Tab-separated table of C-alpha atoms in Angstrom:
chain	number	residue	atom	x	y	z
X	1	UNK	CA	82.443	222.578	63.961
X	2	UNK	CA	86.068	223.923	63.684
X	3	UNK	CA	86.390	226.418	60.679
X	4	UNK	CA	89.587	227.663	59.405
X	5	UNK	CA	91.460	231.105	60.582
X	6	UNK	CA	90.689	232.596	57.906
X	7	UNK	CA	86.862	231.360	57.684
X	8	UNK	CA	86.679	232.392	61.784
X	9	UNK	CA	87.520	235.746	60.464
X	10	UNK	CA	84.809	235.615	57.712
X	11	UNK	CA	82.383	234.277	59.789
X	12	UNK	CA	82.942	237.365	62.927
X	13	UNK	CA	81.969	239.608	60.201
X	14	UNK	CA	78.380	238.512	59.687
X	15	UNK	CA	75.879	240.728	62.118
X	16	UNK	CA	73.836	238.598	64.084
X	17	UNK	CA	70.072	238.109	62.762
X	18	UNK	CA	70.973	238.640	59.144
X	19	UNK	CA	69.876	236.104	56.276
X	20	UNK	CA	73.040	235.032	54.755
X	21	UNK	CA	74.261	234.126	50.974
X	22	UNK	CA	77.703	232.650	50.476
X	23	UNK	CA	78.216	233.085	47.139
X	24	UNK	CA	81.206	230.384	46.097
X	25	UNK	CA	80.091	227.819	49.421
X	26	UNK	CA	81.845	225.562	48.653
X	27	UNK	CA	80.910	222.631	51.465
X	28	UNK	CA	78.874	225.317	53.140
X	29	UNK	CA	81.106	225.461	56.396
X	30	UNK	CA	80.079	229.227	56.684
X	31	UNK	CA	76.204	228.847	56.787
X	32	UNK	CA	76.538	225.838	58.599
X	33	UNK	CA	78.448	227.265	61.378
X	34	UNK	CA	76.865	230.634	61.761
X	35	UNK	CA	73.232	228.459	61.955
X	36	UNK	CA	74.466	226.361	64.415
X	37	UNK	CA	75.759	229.074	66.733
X	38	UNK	CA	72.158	230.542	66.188
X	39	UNK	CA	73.630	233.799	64.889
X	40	UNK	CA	71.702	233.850	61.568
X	41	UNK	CA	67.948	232.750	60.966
X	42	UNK	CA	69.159	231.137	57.685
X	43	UNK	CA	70.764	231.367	54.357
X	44	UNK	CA	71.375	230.292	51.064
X	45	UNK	CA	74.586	228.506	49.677
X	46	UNK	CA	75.157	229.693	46.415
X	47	UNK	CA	77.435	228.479	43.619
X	48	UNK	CA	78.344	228.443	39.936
X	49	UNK	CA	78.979	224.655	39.908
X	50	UNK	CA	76.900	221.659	40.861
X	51	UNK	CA	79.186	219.895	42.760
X	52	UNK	CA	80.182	222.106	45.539
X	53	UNK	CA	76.566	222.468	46.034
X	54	UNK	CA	76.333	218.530	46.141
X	55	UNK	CA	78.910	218.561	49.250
X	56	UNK	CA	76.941	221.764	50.823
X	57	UNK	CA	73.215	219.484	50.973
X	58	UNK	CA	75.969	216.508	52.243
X	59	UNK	CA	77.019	218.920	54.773
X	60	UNK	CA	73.395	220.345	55.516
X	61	UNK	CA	71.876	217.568	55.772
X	62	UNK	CA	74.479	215.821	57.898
X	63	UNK	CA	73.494	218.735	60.881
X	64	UNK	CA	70.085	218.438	59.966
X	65	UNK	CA	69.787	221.749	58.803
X	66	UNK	CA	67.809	221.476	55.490
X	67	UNK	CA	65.106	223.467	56.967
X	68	UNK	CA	67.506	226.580	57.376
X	69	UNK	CA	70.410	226.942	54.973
X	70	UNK	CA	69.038	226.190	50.631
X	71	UNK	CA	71.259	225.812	48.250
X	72	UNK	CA	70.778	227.401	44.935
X	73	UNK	CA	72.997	227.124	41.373
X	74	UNK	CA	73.641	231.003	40.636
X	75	UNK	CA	76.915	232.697	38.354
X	76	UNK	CA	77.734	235.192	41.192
X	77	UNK	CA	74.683	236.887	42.326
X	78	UNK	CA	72.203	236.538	39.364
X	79	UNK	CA	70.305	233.894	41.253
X	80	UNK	CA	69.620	236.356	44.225
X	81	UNK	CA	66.727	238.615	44.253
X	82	UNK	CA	66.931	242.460	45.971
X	83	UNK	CA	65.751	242.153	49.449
X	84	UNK	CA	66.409	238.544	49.627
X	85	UNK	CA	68.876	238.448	52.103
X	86	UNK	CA	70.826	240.717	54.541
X	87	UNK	CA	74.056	239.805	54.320
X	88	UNK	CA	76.422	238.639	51.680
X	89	UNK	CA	79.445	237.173	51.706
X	90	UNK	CA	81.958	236.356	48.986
X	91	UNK	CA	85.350	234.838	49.620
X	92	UNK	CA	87.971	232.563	48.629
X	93	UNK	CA	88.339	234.058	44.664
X	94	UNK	CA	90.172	236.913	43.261
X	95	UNK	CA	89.801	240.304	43.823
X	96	UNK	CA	89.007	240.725	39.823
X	97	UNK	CA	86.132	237.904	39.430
X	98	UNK	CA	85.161	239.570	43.407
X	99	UNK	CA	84.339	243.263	41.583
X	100	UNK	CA	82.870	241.505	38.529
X	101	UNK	CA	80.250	239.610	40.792
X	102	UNK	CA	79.086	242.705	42.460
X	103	UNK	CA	79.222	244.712	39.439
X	104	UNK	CA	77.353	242.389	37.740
X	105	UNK	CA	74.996	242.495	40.833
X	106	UNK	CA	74.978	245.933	41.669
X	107	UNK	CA	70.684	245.676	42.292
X	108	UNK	CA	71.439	242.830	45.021
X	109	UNK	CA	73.904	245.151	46.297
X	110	UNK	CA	72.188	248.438	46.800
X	111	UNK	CA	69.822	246.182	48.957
X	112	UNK	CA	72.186	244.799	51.223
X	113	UNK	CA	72.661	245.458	54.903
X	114	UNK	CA	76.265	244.465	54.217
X	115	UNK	CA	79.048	242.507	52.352
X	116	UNK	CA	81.461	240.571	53.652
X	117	UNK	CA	84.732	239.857	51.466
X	118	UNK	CA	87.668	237.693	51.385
X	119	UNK	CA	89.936	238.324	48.212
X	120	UNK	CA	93.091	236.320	47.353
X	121	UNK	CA	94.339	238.795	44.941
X	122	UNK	CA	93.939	242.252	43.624
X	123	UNK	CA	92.570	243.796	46.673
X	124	UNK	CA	92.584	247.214	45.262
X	125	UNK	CA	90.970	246.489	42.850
X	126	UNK	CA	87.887	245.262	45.264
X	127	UNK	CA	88.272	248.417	47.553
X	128	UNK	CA	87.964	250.799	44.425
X	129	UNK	CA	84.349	249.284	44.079
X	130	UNK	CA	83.361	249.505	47.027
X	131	UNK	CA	84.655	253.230	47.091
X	132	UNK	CA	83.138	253.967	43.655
X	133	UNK	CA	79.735	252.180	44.634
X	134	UNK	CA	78.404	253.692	47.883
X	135	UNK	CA	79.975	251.578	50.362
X	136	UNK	CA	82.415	252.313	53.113
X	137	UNK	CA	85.063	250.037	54.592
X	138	UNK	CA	84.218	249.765	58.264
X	139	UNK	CA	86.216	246.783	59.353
X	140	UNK	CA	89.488	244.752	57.994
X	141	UNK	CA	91.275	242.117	59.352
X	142	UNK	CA	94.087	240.080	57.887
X	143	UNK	CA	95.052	236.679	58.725
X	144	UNK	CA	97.985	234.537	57.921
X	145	UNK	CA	97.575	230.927	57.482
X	146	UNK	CA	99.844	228.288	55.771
X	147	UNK	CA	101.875	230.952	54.983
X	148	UNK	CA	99.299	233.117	53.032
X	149	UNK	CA	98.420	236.562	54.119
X	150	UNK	CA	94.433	236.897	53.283
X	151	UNK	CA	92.524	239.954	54.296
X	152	UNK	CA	88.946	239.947	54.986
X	153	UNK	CA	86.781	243.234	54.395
X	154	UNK	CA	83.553	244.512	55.691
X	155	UNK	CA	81.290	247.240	53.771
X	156	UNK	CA	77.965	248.894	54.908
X	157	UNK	CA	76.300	251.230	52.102
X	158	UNK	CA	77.616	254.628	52.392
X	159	UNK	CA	75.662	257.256	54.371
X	160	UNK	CA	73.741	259.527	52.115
X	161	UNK	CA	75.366	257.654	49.204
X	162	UNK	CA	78.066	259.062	48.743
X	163	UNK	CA	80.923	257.930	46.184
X	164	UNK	CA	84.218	257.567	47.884
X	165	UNK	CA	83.271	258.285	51.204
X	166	UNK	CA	84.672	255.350	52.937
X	167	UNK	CA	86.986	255.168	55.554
X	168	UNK	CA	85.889	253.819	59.268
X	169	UNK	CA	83.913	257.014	59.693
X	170	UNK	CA	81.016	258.095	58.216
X	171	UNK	CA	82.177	261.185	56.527
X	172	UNK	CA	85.583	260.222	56.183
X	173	UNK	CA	87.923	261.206	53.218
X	174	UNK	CA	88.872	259.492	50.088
X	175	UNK	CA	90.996	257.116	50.038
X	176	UNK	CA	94.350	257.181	49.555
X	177	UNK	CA	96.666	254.889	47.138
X	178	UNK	CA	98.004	253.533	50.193
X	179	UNK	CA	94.217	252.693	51.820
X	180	UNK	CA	93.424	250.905	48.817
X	181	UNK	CA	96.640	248.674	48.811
X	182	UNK	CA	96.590	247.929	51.885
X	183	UNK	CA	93.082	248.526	53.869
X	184	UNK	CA	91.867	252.054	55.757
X	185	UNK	CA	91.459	249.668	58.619
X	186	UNK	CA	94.105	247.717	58.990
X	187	UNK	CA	96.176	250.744	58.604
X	188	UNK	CA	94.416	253.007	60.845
X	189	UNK	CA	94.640	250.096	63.523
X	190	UNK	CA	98.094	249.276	62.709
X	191	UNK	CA	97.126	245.733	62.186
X	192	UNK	CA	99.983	243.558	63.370
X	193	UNK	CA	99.570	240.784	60.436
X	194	UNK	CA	99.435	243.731	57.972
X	195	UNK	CA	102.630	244.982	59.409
X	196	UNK	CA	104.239	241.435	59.282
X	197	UNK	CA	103.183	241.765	55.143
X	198	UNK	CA	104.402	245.140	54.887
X	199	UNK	CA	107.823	244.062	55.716
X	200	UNK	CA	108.244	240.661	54.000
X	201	UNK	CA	106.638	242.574	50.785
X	202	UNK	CA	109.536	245.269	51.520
X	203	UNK	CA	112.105	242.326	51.646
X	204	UNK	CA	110.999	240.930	48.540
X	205	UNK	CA	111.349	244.262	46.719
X	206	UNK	CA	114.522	245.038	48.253
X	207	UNK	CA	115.938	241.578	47.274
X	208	UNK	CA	114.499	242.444	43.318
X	209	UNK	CA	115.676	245.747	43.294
X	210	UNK	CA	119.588	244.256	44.193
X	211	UNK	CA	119.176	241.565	41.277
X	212	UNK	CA	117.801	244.061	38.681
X	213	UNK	CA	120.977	246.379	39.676
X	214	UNK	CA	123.313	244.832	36.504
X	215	UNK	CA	120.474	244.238	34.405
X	216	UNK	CA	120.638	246.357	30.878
X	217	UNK	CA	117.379	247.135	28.687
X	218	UNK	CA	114.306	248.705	28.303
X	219	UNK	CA	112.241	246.002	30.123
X	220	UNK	CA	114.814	245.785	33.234
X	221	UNK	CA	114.373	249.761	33.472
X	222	UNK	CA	110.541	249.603	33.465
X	223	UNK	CA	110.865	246.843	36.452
X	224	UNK	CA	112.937	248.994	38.486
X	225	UNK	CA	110.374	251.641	37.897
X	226	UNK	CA	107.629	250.063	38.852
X	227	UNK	CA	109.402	248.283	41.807
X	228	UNK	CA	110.226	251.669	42.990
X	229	UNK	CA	106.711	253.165	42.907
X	230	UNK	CA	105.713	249.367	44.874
X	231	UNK	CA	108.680	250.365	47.302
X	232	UNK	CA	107.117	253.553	47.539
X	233	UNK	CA	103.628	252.870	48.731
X	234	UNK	CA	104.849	250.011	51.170
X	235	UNK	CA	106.951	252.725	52.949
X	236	UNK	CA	103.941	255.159	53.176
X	237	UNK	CA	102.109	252.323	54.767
X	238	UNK	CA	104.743	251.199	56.923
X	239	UNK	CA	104.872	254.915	58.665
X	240	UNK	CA	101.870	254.074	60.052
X	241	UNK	CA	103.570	252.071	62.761
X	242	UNK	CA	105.877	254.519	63.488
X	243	UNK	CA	103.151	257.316	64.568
């Protein structure tokens, strides 16, 4: 089965011999692929909506896998009992509905091995939960496909529980403004498809910041404001690759 970049990514994240929910399966590529590959004893595809989980038991069934991966209707996680599974993963919807789901879920989540994330949007917004909830950030990547930059985030619960202790190593400081942009990881690696961002974002803001130069008003000041703070953080992130 071929999955996507970004759904390889996903899919790397997910330790071997977990149970797995994909919350949001969609067609269920992700269970279907990790079973297959024998890296997970089974899982359950999980969504709001009855038809994606239609085109999952299509999918399952086509691999013969009915015996392995269930589907279940569920809004986010409140289908999914604590201890259930191992693993789960959420991907493919913004960072905002992301931090609602495991907000809303916060039981399932304090009885997870791990959680596997793919926001579209607001990242920070997902990396200030997991800071704020006992998890640390122990691997990022970042993929670009069809032109879209999406960055994919792994989280184990905190050592001794700890609230904002969540860089790579246990222990590890808070976060900064510019780790919860932009990823502790992929900053501390210097990942190159984060750096490829980091400058087309910089472009972008440099190319707003020239047309906003004439502009007169209250609103036109505010924008160069907050384009400056934007400008700001990107070039604090950006040293990085010059260490």
């Amino acid at each position: 089965m071929q999955l996507s970049k970004r759904m390889k990514s996903i899919a790397s994240m997910v330790s071997s011999g977990n149970r797995l929910a994909d919350v949001g399966c969609d067609h269920g590529y992700l269970p279907v692929s990790l079973c297959l590959e024998g890296r997970i004893p089974g899982a359950l595809a999980m969504d709001v909506n009855p038809g994606p989980l239609r085109r999952a038991e299509e999918h399952i069934a086509q691999y013969g896998l009915e015996r392995y991966i269930k589907t279940r209707l569920s809004d986010g996680l409140a289908g999914l009992a604590p201890g259930e599974v191992d693993t789960v993963v959420i991907a493919g919807m913004g960072g905002r509905l992301i931090a609602r789901i495991l907000e809303e879920g916060r039981q399932v989540c304090e009885s997870l091995r791990e959680l596997v994330l793919g926001p579209q949007s607001e990242v920070y917004g997902v990396r200030t939960w997991l800071e704020m909830n006992d998890f640390r950030i122990d691997r990022e990547d970042m993929v670009l496909e069809d032109g879209k930059y999406y960055p994919v985030i792994h989280a184990v619960p905190a050592e001794g529980g700890k609230p904002g202790r969540n860089m790579a190593e246990p222990g590890g400081k808070i976060l900064t403004e510019e780790e919860r942009l932009f990823g502790p990881c992929l900053l501390k690696e210097r990942h190159p498809v984060l750096h490829r961002y980091l400058l087309r974002e910089e472009a972008l803001r440099k190319s707003l910041t020239e047309r906003l130069k004439e502009a007169d008003g209250a609103r036109a000041g505010e924008r160069r404001n907050t384009i400056e703070e934007e400008m700001r953080h990107i070039r604090a992130a950006l040293s990085y690759y010059e260490m």
